[in-house]
Coordinates of C-alpha atoms and ligand atoms in Angstrom, one line a residue:
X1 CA 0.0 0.0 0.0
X2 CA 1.9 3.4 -1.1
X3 CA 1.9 6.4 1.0
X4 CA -0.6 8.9 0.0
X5 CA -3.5 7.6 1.1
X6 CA -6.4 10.0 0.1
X7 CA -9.7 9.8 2.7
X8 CA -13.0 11.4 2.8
X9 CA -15.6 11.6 5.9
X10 CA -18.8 11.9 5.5
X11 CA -21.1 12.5 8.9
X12 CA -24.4 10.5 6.7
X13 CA -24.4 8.8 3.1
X14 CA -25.9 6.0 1.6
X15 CA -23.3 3.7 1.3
X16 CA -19.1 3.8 1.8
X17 CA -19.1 0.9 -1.0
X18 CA -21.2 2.9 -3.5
X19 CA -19.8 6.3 -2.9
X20 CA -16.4 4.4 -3.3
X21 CA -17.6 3.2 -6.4
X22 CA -18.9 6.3 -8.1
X23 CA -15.5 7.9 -6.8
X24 CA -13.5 5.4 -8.7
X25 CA -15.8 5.3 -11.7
X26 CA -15.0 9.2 -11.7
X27 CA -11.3 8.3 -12.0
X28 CA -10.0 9.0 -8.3
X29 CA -7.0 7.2 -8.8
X30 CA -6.9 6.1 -4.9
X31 CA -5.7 4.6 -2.2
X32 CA -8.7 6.6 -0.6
X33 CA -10.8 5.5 2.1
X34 CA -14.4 6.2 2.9
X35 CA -15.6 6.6 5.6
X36 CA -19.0 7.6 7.3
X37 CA -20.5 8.2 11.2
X38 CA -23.8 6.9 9.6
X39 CA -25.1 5.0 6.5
X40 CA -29.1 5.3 5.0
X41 CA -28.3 2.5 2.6
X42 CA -25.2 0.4 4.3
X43 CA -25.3 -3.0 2.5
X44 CA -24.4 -6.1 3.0
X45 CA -24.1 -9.3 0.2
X46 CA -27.1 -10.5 -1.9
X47 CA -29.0 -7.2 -1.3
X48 CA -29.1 -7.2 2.7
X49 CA -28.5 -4.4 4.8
X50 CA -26.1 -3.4 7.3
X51 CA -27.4 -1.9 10.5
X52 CA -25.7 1.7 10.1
X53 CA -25.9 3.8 13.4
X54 CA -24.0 6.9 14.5
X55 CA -21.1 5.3 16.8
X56 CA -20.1 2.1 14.5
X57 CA -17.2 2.2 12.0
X58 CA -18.6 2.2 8.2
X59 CA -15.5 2.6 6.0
X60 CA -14.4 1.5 2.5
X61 CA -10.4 1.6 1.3
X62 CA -11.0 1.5 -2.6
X63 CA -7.3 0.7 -4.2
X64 CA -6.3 -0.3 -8.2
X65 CA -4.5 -3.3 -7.8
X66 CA -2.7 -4.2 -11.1
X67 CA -4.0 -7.9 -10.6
X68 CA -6.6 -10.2 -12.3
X69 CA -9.7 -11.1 -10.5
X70 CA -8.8 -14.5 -9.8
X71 CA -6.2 -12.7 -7.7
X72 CA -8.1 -11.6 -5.5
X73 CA -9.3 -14.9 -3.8
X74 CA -7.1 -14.5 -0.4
X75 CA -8.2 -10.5 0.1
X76 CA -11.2 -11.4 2.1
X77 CA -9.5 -13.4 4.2
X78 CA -6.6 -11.0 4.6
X79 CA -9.2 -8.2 5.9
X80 CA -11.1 -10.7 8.4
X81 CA -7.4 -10.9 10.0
X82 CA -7.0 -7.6 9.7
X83 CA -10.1 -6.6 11.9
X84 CA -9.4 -9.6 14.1
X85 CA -6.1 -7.4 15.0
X86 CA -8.4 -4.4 15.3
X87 CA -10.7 -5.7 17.9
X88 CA -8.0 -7.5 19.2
X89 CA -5.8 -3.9 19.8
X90 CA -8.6 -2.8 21.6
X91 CA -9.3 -5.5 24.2
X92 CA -11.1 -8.1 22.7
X93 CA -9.6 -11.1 24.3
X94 CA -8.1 -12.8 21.5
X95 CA -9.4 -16.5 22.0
X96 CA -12.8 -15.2 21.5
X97 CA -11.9 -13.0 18.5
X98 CA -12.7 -15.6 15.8
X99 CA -13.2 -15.6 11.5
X100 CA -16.2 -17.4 10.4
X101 CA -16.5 -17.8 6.7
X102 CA -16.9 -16.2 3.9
X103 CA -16.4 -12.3 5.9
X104 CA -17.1 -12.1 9.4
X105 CA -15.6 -11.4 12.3
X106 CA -17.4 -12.9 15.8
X107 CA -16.5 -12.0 19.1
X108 CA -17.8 -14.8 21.2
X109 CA -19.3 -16.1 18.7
X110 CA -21.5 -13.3 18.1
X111 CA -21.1 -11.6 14.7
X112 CA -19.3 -8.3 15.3
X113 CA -18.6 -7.3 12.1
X114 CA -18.8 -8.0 8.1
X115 CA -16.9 -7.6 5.1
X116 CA -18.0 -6.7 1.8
X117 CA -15.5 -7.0 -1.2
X118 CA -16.2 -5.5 -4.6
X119 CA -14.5 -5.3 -7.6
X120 CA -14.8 -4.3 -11.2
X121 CA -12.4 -5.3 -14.2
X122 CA -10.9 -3.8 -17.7
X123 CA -11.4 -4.6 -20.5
X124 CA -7.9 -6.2 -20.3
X125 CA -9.2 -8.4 -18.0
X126 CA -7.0 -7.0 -15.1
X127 CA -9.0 -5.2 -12.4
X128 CA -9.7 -1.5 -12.6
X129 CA -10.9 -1.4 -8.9
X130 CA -11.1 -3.0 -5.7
X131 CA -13.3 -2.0 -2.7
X132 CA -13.1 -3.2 0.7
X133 CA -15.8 -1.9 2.7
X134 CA -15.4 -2.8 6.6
X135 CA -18.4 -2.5 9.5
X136 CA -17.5 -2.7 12.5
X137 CA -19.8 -2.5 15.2
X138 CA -17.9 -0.6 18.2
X139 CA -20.8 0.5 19.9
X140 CA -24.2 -0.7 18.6
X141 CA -25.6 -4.3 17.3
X142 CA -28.9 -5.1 15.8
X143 CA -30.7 -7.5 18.1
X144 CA -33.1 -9.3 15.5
X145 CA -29.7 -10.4 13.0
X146 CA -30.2 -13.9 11.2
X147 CA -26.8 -14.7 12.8
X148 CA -26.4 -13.3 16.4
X149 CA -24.2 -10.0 16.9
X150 CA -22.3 -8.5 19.0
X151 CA -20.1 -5.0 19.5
X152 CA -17.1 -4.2 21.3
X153 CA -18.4 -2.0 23.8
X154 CA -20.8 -4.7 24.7
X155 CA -17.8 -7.0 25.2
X156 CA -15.4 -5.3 26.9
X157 CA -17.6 -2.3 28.3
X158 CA -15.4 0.3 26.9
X159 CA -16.4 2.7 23.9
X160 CA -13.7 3.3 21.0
X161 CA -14.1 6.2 18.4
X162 CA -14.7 5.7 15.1
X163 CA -11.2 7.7 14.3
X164 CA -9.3 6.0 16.4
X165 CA -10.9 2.7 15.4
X166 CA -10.4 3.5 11.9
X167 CA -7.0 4.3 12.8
X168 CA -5.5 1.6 13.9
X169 CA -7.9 -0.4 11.3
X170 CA -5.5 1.2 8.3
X171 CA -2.7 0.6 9.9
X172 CA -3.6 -3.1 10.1
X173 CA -5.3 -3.6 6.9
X174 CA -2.1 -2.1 5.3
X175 CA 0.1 -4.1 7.1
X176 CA -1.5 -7.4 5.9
X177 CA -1.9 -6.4 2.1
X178 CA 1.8 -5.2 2.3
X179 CA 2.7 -8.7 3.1
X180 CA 0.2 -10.5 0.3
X181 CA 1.6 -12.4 -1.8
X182 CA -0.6 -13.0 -4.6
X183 CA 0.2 -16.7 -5.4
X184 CA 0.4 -18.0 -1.8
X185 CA -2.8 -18.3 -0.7
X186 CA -1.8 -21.2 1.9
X187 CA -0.1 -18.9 4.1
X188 CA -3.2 -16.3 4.6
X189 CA -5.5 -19.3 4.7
X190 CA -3.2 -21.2 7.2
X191 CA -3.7 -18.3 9.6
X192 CA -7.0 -17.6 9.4
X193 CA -8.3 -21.1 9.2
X194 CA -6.2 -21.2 13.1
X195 CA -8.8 -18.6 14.1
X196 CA -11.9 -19.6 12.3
X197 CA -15.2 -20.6 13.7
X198 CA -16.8 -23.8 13.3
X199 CA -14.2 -25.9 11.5
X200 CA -14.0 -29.6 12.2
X201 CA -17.8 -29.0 13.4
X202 CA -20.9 -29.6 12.6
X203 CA -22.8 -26.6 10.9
X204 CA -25.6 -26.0 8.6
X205 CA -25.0 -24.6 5.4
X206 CA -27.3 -22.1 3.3
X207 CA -26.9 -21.2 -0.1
X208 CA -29.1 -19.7 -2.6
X209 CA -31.0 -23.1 -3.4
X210 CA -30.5 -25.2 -0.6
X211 CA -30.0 -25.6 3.2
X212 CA -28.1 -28.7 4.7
X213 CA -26.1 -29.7 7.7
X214 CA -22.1 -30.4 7.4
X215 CA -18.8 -31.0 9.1
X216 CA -16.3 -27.7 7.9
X217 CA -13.2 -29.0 6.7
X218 CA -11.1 -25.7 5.3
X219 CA -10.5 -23.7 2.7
X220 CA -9.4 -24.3 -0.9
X221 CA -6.8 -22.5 -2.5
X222 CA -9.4 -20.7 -3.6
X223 CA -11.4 -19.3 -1.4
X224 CA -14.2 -22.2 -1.1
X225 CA -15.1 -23.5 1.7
X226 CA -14.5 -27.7 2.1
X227 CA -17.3 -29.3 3.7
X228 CA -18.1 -32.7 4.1
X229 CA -22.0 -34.1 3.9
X230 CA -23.5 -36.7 6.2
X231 CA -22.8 -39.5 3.3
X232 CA -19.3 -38.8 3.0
X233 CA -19.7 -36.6 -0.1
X234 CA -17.0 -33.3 0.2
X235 CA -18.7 -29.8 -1.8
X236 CA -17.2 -27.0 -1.8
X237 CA -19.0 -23.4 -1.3
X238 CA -17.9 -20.2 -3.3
X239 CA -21.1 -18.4 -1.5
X240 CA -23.3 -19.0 0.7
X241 CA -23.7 -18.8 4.8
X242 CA -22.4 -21.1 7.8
X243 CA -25.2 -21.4 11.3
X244 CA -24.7 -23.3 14.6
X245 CA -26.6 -26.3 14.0
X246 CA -29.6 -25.3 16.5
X247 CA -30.0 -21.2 15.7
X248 CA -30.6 -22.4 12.1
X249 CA -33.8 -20.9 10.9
Ligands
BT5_301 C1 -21.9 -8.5 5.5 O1 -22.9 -8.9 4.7 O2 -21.6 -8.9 6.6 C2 -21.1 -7.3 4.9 C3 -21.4 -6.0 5.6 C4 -20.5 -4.9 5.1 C5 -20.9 -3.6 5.7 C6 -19.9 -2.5 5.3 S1 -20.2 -1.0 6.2 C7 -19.1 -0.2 5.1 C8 -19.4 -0.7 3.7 N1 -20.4 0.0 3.1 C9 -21.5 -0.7 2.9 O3 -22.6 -0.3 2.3 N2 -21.2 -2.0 3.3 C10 -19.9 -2.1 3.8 P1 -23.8 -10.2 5.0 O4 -22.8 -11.4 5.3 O5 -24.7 -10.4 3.9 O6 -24.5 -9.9 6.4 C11 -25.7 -9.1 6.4 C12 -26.6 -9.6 7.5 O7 -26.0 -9.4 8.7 C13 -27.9 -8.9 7.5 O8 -28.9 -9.6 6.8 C14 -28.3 -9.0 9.0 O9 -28.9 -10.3 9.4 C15 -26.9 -8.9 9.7 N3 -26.5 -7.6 10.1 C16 -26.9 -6.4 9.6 N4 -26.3 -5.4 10.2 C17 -25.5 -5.9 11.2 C18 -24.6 -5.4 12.1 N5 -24.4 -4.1 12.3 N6 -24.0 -6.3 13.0 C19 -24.2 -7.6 12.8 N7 -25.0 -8.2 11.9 C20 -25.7 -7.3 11.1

């Protein structure tokens, strides 16, 4: 990640991922970050929102890597460690600070924050831009999510700002895509499979078309997730969502 990095605050806006986007499309030739105190439209994957209050951390880091898409298969797992250091710097006890696949981050099992990775590519086929937008919930949680959530302040009862959270977030994230390597995806998916939630377990599965229960066995080199089926038969997942076998409903 050069020096340089270009940021804009905004107290309210729809989204940090689509004002990222129209940013880039515009020709901002970034690093930049995004960030906002509050989102009317924060989004999350396959058209679900993101609980947006003033307090939580809503920022995107939109960057031009000159990579192909395919390239991009260990990023999301990169930025889950990254935000596991986060919380972690702020007194998240570390044990409980854990990845659960595809993109979020649980604190006691409780999802604390998500990830959402978007990308768009030349005509070349190399990527024209990447956008990494980040919530992290420092202070509020929704209390009706699919998958239970959390926030720090709720965990270790003290309240972080969103600059300095955003802060040290930078610092992290840029820390771990200086040291990505783009064809060794078995060192970013060695560590964060030591830290993720659920493998070797029992968990049920939901993809667009179907819902069934599984043991987690890893990751693939690229980016799937291994799982092995009550007869013995392995899939792998390139999207979908992972539930303790009895919250599943
Ligand atoms: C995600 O999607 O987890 C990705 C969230 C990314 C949000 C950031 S904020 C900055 C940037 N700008 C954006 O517009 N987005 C990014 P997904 O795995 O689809 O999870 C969405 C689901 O999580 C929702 O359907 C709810 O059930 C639950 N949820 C919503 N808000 C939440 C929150 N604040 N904390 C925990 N769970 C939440």
């Amino acid at each position: 990640m050069p020096n340089g990095v270009g940021a804009f605050f905004f107290e309210v806006c729809d989204s940090t991922n689509a004002r990222a986007a129209t940013l880039a499309i515009a020709g901002e030739p970034g690093p930049l970050w995004v960030v906002a105190g509050e989102q009317s439209a924060g989004r999350g994957r396959r058209g679900r929102s993101w609980t947006s209050k003033t307090g939580n951390l809503y920022a995107s880091l939109m960057f031009r890597p000159h990579i192909r898409p395919q390239d991009l298969a260990a990023l999301p797992f990169i930025v889950a460690l990254a935000v596991r250091d986060t919380f972690i710097a702020f007194g998240a006890p570390e044990s409980q600070v854990q990845c659960k696949w595809p993109n979020d981050i649980l604190i006691g099992e409780r999802k604390a924050s998500g990830v959402l990775i978007e990308s768009s590519a030349k005509h070349g086929g190399l990527l024209d831009y990447v956008i990494i937008g980040i919530g992290m919930n420092l202070v509020h949680f929704p209390d009706d999510a699919a998958f239970g959530a959390t926030s720090l302040l709720h965990v270790t009862g003290q309240e972080v700002s969103v600059k300095d959270a955003a802060t040290v977030l930078a610092e992290k994230l840029y820390a771990r895509i200086d040291a990505w390597k783009v064809d060794d995806f078995s060192s970013v998916a060695e560590e964060w499979t030591r830290y993720s939630w659920g493998l070797g377990q029992q968990r049920v599965l939901r993809t667009h078309d179907e819902t069934f229960t599984a043991t987690l066995l890893g990751l693939s080199d690229d980016g799937a997730l291994i799982a092995r089926l009550d007869d013995g038969l392995e899939k792998r997942l390139y999207a979908g969502d992972v539930f303790p076998v009895e919250r599943a409903d």
